[in-house]
XYZ file of C-alpha atoms in Angstrom:
460
model
C 0.000 0.000 0.000
C 1.811 3.089 -1.256
C 1.165 6.798 -0.631
C -1.144 7.083 -3.637
C -3.320 4.223 -2.415
C -3.511 5.748 1.061
C -4.637 9.064 -0.383
C -7.228 7.306 -2.542
C -8.631 5.577 0.547
C -8.702 8.859 2.452
C -10.625 10.570 -0.353
C -13.159 7.722 -0.631
C -13.826 7.740 3.097
C -14.142 11.523 3.145
C -16.817 11.230 0.487
C -19.090 9.101 2.701
C -18.679 10.870 6.040
C -21.460 13.392 5.440
C -23.877 10.714 4.241
C -23.140 8.590 7.313
C -23.811 11.597 9.492
C -27.151 12.267 7.771
C -28.114 8.671 8.501
C -27.389 9.135 12.185
C -24.104 7.227 12.287
C -21.782 8.398 15.043
C -19.142 5.644 14.893
C -17.827 2.857 12.667
C -17.058 -0.608 14.048
C -14.045 -2.102 12.247
C -13.878 -5.846 12.854
C -11.654 -8.808 12.230
C -12.064 -12.443 13.275
C -9.262 -14.136 15.193
C -8.007 -17.708 14.914
C -10.433 -18.775 17.685
C -13.418 -17.514 15.695
C -14.085 -14.497 17.936
C -15.027 -11.247 16.204
C -12.776 -8.504 17.586
C -13.302 -4.791 17.019
C -11.807 -1.324 17.092
C -14.063 1.645 16.407
C -13.665 5.242 15.308
C -15.977 8.261 15.438
C -17.360 8.778 11.970
C -15.262 11.914 11.426
C -12.101 9.826 11.897
C -13.012 7.298 9.207
C -10.833 8.966 6.488
C -7.814 8.755 8.765
C -8.542 5.106 9.618
C -8.981 4.221 5.949
C -5.646 5.778 4.980
C -3.433 5.086 7.976
C -5.138 2.126 9.620
C -5.814 1.548 13.295
C -2.971 0.230 15.401
C -3.314 -3.300 16.719
C -0.969 -5.711 18.453
C 0.034 -8.861 16.589
C -0.698 -10.839 19.751
C -4.372 -11.188 18.760
C -3.262 -14.103 16.581
C -2.635 -16.010 19.817
C -5.912 -15.233 21.628
C -8.179 -18.008 22.889
C -11.923 -17.793 23.360
C -11.517 -16.788 27.036
C -9.067 -13.984 26.120
C -6.055 -15.816 27.501
C -3.018 -15.805 25.242
C -1.058 -18.789 23.961
C 2.716 -18.527 24.073
C 3.053 -19.898 20.549
C 5.978 -20.524 18.270
C 5.383 -17.408 16.160
C 2.801 -15.369 18.083
C 1.873 -14.519 21.630
C 4.653 -12.155 22.621
C 4.519 -8.419 23.314
C 6.420 -7.374 20.176
C 5.014 -6.221 16.860
C 2.296 -3.950 15.563
C 0.029 -3.897 12.535
C -2.661 -1.698 11.015
C -6.371 -2.369 10.572
C -7.693 -0.862 7.341
C -11.486 -0.835 6.880
C -12.721 -2.152 3.542
C -14.902 0.706 2.323
C -16.453 -1.490 -0.376
C -18.257 -3.377 2.393
C -19.146 -0.403 4.607
C -22.683 -0.910 5.959
C -24.953 1.180 8.179
C -26.124 -1.225 10.890
C -29.899 -1.423 11.104
C -29.666 -3.579 14.215
C -27.412 -1.086 16.026
C -28.694 2.455 15.539
C -25.894 5.002 15.396
C -23.331 2.533 14.085
C -21.825 1.485 10.775
C -19.592 -1.526 10.163
C -16.692 -2.433 7.911
C -14.472 -5.521 7.930
C -10.765 -4.924 8.367
C -7.803 -5.994 6.291
C -4.717 -6.379 8.464
C -1.502 -4.894 7.114
C 2.027 -4.478 8.370
C 3.051 -0.918 9.154
C 4.889 -0.811 5.820
C 1.675 -1.605 3.944
C 2.112 -5.289 3.060
C -0.593 -7.780 3.975
C -0.038 -9.237 7.419
C 0.971 -12.898 6.839
C -1.702 -14.136 9.254
C -4.537 -11.975 7.938
C -7.334 -14.491 7.411
C -9.361 -12.199 5.153
C -6.323 -11.605 2.986
C -5.686 -15.347 2.853
C -9.188 -15.951 1.499
C -8.615 -13.244 -1.116
C -5.255 -14.710 -2.192
C -6.713 -18.195 -2.579
C -9.644 -16.785 -4.576
C -7.194 -15.071 -6.917
C -5.136 -18.250 -7.289
C -8.229 -20.194 -8.310
C -9.136 -17.430 -10.771
C -5.699 -17.754 -12.367
C -6.666 -21.349 -13.184
C -9.858 -20.049 -14.796
C -12.285 -21.005 -12.006
C -14.642 -19.172 -9.648
C -16.130 -20.381 -6.412
C -19.435 -19.093 -5.081
C -20.198 -19.655 -1.418
C -22.838 -19.072 1.216
C -23.321 -20.079 4.845
C -26.132 -21.513 6.890
C -26.121 -19.712 10.247
C -27.716 -21.468 13.223
C -28.217 -20.022 16.701
C -30.133 -20.711 19.885
C -32.020 -18.045 21.847
C -32.079 -18.140 25.619
C -33.117 -16.071 28.605
C -30.536 -13.892 30.291
C -29.577 -16.449 32.945
C -26.292 -18.101 33.880
C -27.398 -21.468 32.509
C -28.968 -21.666 29.095
C -32.781 -21.657 29.204
C -34.436 -21.552 25.754
C -36.936 -18.761 25.291
C -39.322 -21.081 23.461
C -39.916 -24.813 23.576
C -42.374 -24.891 20.693
C -41.858 -27.835 18.309
C -38.850 -28.171 16.048
C -39.516 -26.487 12.698
C -42.921 -25.548 14.115
C -44.671 -22.385 13.056
C -45.695 -21.916 16.693
C -42.088 -21.073 17.556
C -41.933 -18.432 14.871
C -45.303 -17.017 15.970
C -44.089 -16.712 19.565
C -41.075 -14.722 18.337
C -42.807 -13.007 15.432
C -41.710 -9.448 16.251
C -38.126 -10.555 16.813
C -38.024 -12.519 13.550
C -39.520 -9.664 11.533
C -37.092 -7.134 12.983
C -34.131 -9.408 12.274
C -35.108 -10.003 8.659
C -35.837 -6.300 8.153
C -32.428 -5.367 9.552
C -30.658 -7.838 7.281
C -32.573 -6.602 4.227
C -31.683 -3.001 5.064
C -28.035 -4.079 5.302
C -28.252 -5.629 1.807
C -27.956 -9.215 3.029
C -29.724 -11.571 0.640
C -31.442 -14.149 2.866
C -32.585 -17.256 1.017
C -34.647 -18.732 3.837
C -35.289 -18.488 7.580
C -36.909 -21.050 9.875
C -37.013 -22.576 13.357
C -34.527 -25.433 13.713
C -34.455 -28.701 15.656
C -33.173 -27.756 19.114
C -35.256 -25.751 21.630
C -34.972 -22.036 20.894
C -32.949 -22.674 17.727
C -33.262 -20.830 14.399
C -31.443 -20.907 11.074
C -31.036 -18.705 8.047
C -29.207 -19.227 4.768
C -27.488 -16.560 2.706
C -27.253 -16.308 -1.071
C -24.048 -17.378 -2.836
C -21.312 -14.759 -3.247
C -17.621 -14.549 -3.980
C -15.625 -16.144 -1.097
C -14.477 -12.994 0.729
C -17.921 -11.419 0.407
C -19.538 -14.626 1.681
C -17.319 -14.579 4.763
C -18.080 -10.882 5.322
C -21.775 -11.674 5.151
C -21.398 -14.502 7.661
C -19.806 -12.084 10.135
C -22.444 -9.410 9.492
C -25.303 -11.891 9.941
C -23.962 -13.166 13.249
C -23.421 -9.700 14.673
C -26.865 -8.593 13.489
C -28.441 -11.632 15.154
C -26.522 -10.762 18.306
C -27.620 -7.120 18.244
C -31.310 -7.743 17.530
C -31.450 -10.528 20.121
C -29.980 -8.210 22.760
C -32.522 -5.498 21.905
C -35.258 -8.069 22.562
C -33.764 -9.014 25.921
C -32.453 -12.404 24.845
C -29.025 -13.993 24.825
C -27.810 -15.845 21.767
C -25.454 -18.795 21.390
C -23.782 -19.892 18.163
C -21.923 -22.699 19.945
C -21.699 -26.143 18.327
C -22.919 -27.548 21.641
C -25.213 -25.260 23.608
C -26.104 -27.834 26.276
C -24.511 -31.232 26.845
C -26.528 -33.957 25.177
C -28.459 -31.509 23.020
C -28.290 -30.684 19.342
C -25.755 -27.963 18.629
C -25.407 -25.242 16.033
C -23.811 -25.897 12.683
C -22.300 -23.487 10.216
C -22.768 -25.425 6.990
C -20.886 -24.121 3.974
C -22.449 -24.262 0.499
C -20.147 -23.854 -2.503
C -20.371 -24.198 -6.266
C -17.567 -24.232 -8.823
C -17.796 -22.254 -12.074
C -15.735 -21.821 -15.245
C -16.312 -19.306 -18.032
C -19.660 -18.396 -16.512
C -20.773 -22.031 -16.555
C -21.679 -24.005 -13.420
C -19.667 -27.216 -13.113
C -22.167 -28.963 -10.839
C -24.622 -29.547 -13.691
C -24.512 -30.454 -17.349
C -21.326 -32.470 -17.009
C -20.529 -36.024 -18.047
C -20.018 -37.369 -14.548
C -22.348 -38.727 -11.913
C -25.354 -36.506 -11.191
C -24.206 -34.150 -13.963
C -20.876 -33.212 -12.359
C -18.127 -31.942 -14.654
C -14.718 -33.679 -14.285
C -13.191 -30.494 -12.855
C -15.879 -30.344 -10.178
C -15.206 -33.962 -9.222
C -11.482 -33.238 -8.950
C -12.014 -30.060 -6.899
C -14.394 -31.657 -4.417
C -12.315 -34.834 -4.252
C -9.532 -32.600 -2.971
C -11.850 -31.162 -0.331
C -13.189 -34.580 0.698
C -9.688 -36.038 0.920
C -8.650 -33.233 3.267
C -11.763 -33.054 5.422
C -9.980 -34.520 8.481
C -7.382 -31.733 8.220
C -10.015 -29.114 7.395
C -11.792 -29.971 10.652
C -8.998 -28.119 12.467
C -10.190 -25.026 10.572
C -13.941 -25.598 10.188
C -14.634 -27.472 13.447
C -11.932 -25.712 15.460
C -13.154 -25.982 19.048
C -13.286 -28.705 21.667
C -17.072 -28.273 21.636
C -17.145 -29.023 17.894
C -16.534 -32.700 18.614
C -19.468 -32.911 20.998
C -21.583 -32.016 17.951
C -19.869 -34.284 15.401
C -21.496 -37.539 16.463
C -23.429 -40.063 14.360
C -27.184 -39.927 13.859
C -27.418 -36.180 14.535
C -27.119 -35.143 10.861
C -23.954 -33.230 11.700
C -21.887 -34.835 8.926
C -19.445 -36.879 11.041
C -18.400 -39.220 8.200
C -15.778 -38.372 5.567
C -18.141 -39.350 2.764
C -20.330 -37.694 0.163
C -23.738 -38.452 -1.239
C -26.646 -37.065 -3.212
C -28.922 -35.265 -0.735
C -27.396 -37.313 2.100
C -27.626 -35.263 5.294
C -25.503 -37.594 7.415
C -22.480 -37.500 5.098
C -20.005 -34.662 5.609
C -20.454 -33.570 1.977
C -23.981 -33.394 0.595
C -24.484 -32.795 -3.097
C -27.534 -30.619 -3.699
C -28.206 -31.688 -7.280
C -27.254 -29.042 -9.788
C -26.856 -26.311 -7.167
C -24.172 -26.688 -4.527
C -22.003 -28.935 -2.410
C -22.854 -28.521 1.267
C -20.148 -29.292 3.814
C -22.051 -30.146 6.979
C -19.246 -30.859 9.462
C -18.288 -27.187 9.920
C -19.648 -24.929 12.659
C -19.686 -21.276 13.667
C -16.650 -21.379 15.958
C -14.723 -21.256 12.664
C -13.221 -18.097 11.263
C -15.168 -17.891 7.960
C -12.296 -16.234 6.071
C -9.788 -18.836 7.194
C -12.272 -21.608 6.418
C -12.973 -20.441 2.875
C -9.279 -19.916 2.188
C -8.534 -23.458 3.385
C -11.390 -24.994 1.352
C -10.097 -23.178 -1.726
C -6.607 -24.530 -1.035
C -7.984 -28.074 -0.690
C -9.962 -27.781 -3.911
C -7.001 -26.318 -5.765
C -4.919 -29.296 -4.634
C -7.654 -31.596 -5.919
C -7.549 -29.938 -9.341
C -3.785 -30.423 -9.445
C -4.078 -34.060 -8.365
C -6.834 -34.904 -10.835
C -9.079 -37.882 -10.340
C -12.628 -38.026 -9.115
C -14.777 -38.622 -6.106
C -15.193 -42.086 -4.603
C -18.516 -43.862 -4.749
C -21.271 -41.832 -3.079
C -22.756 -43.224 0.105
C -26.433 -44.160 0.126
C -28.319 -44.310 3.399
C -26.735 -43.942 6.834
C -22.914 -43.930 6.521
C -22.762 -45.666 9.909
C -24.119 -48.757 8.142
C -21.194 -48.752 5.706
C -18.024 -50.194 7.270
C -15.842 -48.441 4.687
C -17.227 -44.960 5.492
C -14.482 -43.341 7.592
C -15.292 -41.189 10.599
C -13.963 -37.685 10.737
C -11.743 -36.850 13.735
C -13.493 -37.421 17.042
C -11.416 -34.826 18.904
C -9.756 -31.520 18.186
C -6.374 -33.127 18.830
C -6.928 -35.624 16.007
C -7.956 -32.819 13.662
C -4.868 -30.749 14.487
C -2.602 -33.717 13.815
C -4.270 -34.244 10.423
C -3.933 -30.542 9.627
C -0.235 -30.395 10.443
C 0.370 -33.477 8.285
C -1.381 -31.975 5.233
C 1.236 -30.396 2.996
C -1.246 -28.660 0.675
C -3.031 -26.730 3.430
C 0.052 -25.785 5.440
C 1.931 -24.704 2.316
C -0.962 -22.532 1.152
C -1.140 -20.825 4.552
C 2.593 -20.521 5.115
C 4.691 -22.009 7.898
C 4.132 -19.381 10.603
C 0.431 -18.999 9.888
C -0.220 -22.757 9.992
C 1.890 -23.208 13.124
C 0.040 -20.436 14.959
C -3.352 -21.914 14.105
C -2.162 -25.268 15.478
C -0.810 -23.582 18.618
C -4.144 -21.856 19.255
C -5.998 -25.143 18.810
C -3.707 -26.876 21.306
C -4.234 -23.953 23.656
C -7.982 -24.577 23.612
C -7.387 -28.299 24.176
C -5.334 -27.444 27.278
C -7.981 -24.973 28.443
C -10.639 -27.687 28.578
C -8.464 -30.590 29.672
C -10.220 -32.713 32.287
C -13.495 -30.791 31.937
C -16.840 -32.562 31.476
C -19.139 -31.990 28.510
C -21.413 -29.503 30.259
C -18.437 -27.350 31.251
C -17.175 -27.448 27.655
C -20.601 -26.381 26.401
C -20.812 -23.648 29.041
C -17.372 -22.323 28.092
C -18.227 -22.050 24.413
C -21.692 -20.567 24.858
C -20.669 -17.890 27.357
C -19.445 -15.393 24.799
C -17.633 -13.581 27.608
C -14.129 -13.559 29.108
C -13.184 -16.019 31.793
C -12.399 -19.735 31.527
C -15.068 -22.334 32.251
C -15.242 -23.594 35.798
C -12.494 -26.100 36.458
C -10.562 -25.335 33.282
C -6.840 -24.699 33.281
C -5.658 -21.711 31.235
C -2.787 -22.262 28.819
C 0.634 -20.634 29.263
C 0.738 -16.909 28.720
C -1.005 -13.907 30.174
C -1.348 -10.187 30.113
C -3.016 -8.288 27.324
C -2.214 -6.239 24.252
C -1.808 -2.511 24.480
C -3.066 0.021 21.929
């Protein structure tokens, strides 16, 4: 980022300040998502937006080593007091927040002080992998399913409604809340495909329309924070945890993708099974082959493995099938490939970058998908289980040359260090304490947990 680019960013931001003021905006929240999947923020008064766009907001590099409870891992390449970077808001995604009157939002790109992309910037990683796929002549479109559970403001989770799963009664009971949420998302230019009550008590789900990978990840962040804001305004707490209560059904964060070339979808009209083009088979074979390693990115918490159990339609088997909701990869004929084993403790930018890297490796390797599974994968002895613990997933990730090479040595090592930090945090803790720790959404380790090495906090 040279002086000319900084001045261009300053001029663009200056051009929107007055309009933001007319719309009642007093401050802009500039967010990034850390390796633990927590959305972090620095904000500026609206008049300071041109300065933030040009110069960036100062931020310690130590955020790459944060855990969900705000403790800090003493990692191999992150976790110390040294270093500084700049947070530059992406003005192309600047949005006035309908769910938070007086606020606007923009996602941040993290740069070194000299202007280069920070090597552990997850959003930048997703952009780089998108560009690499484009150089091969391909595009990926993506969208997320966002699930959450609504509870009363109590220490232990108590669902605000126990109306039947998928029942209209649940939506009627929370009609005003649902209407306000959908109105806020529409005002923020989020294209919602569908919205409905889900299986667990107090649980809802919405799906977003397919977009380019970075935009899809931005939308996932915006949806979650809008859900959080509207829920708070209605006096409810919200949990996106993969396991809200021990023994219950948790929240997923399913990822839908489709591969395109020359404006043509490669999931239909091809010569392969179910109309798949050979390139689509190769791409998704690369993803399927690396699903155990991708779990360290897309199912990145200890609580994730309380959700990934058979017969819960969470996708715990490294298999694919046509409209098979128990396989990790479900082909929606002619439309998308849904990866069901991922959840919302994942950083969506990091996840999309890693999926792109896996698919790119599949294209380079060639070949196709194995035989699709029909029926319950548990009834097929050759259907492999995905990792049953975060430790297994981290080991698979570190052994995968394609993913670690795409991310870079320090980036991949820091992600692994953060995962092992969470494992240590919950060591010896029962399932309810794990669920409580992930659903809290507030600092402080779960009862009985042991914090990892490290301490202190970053300074401005």
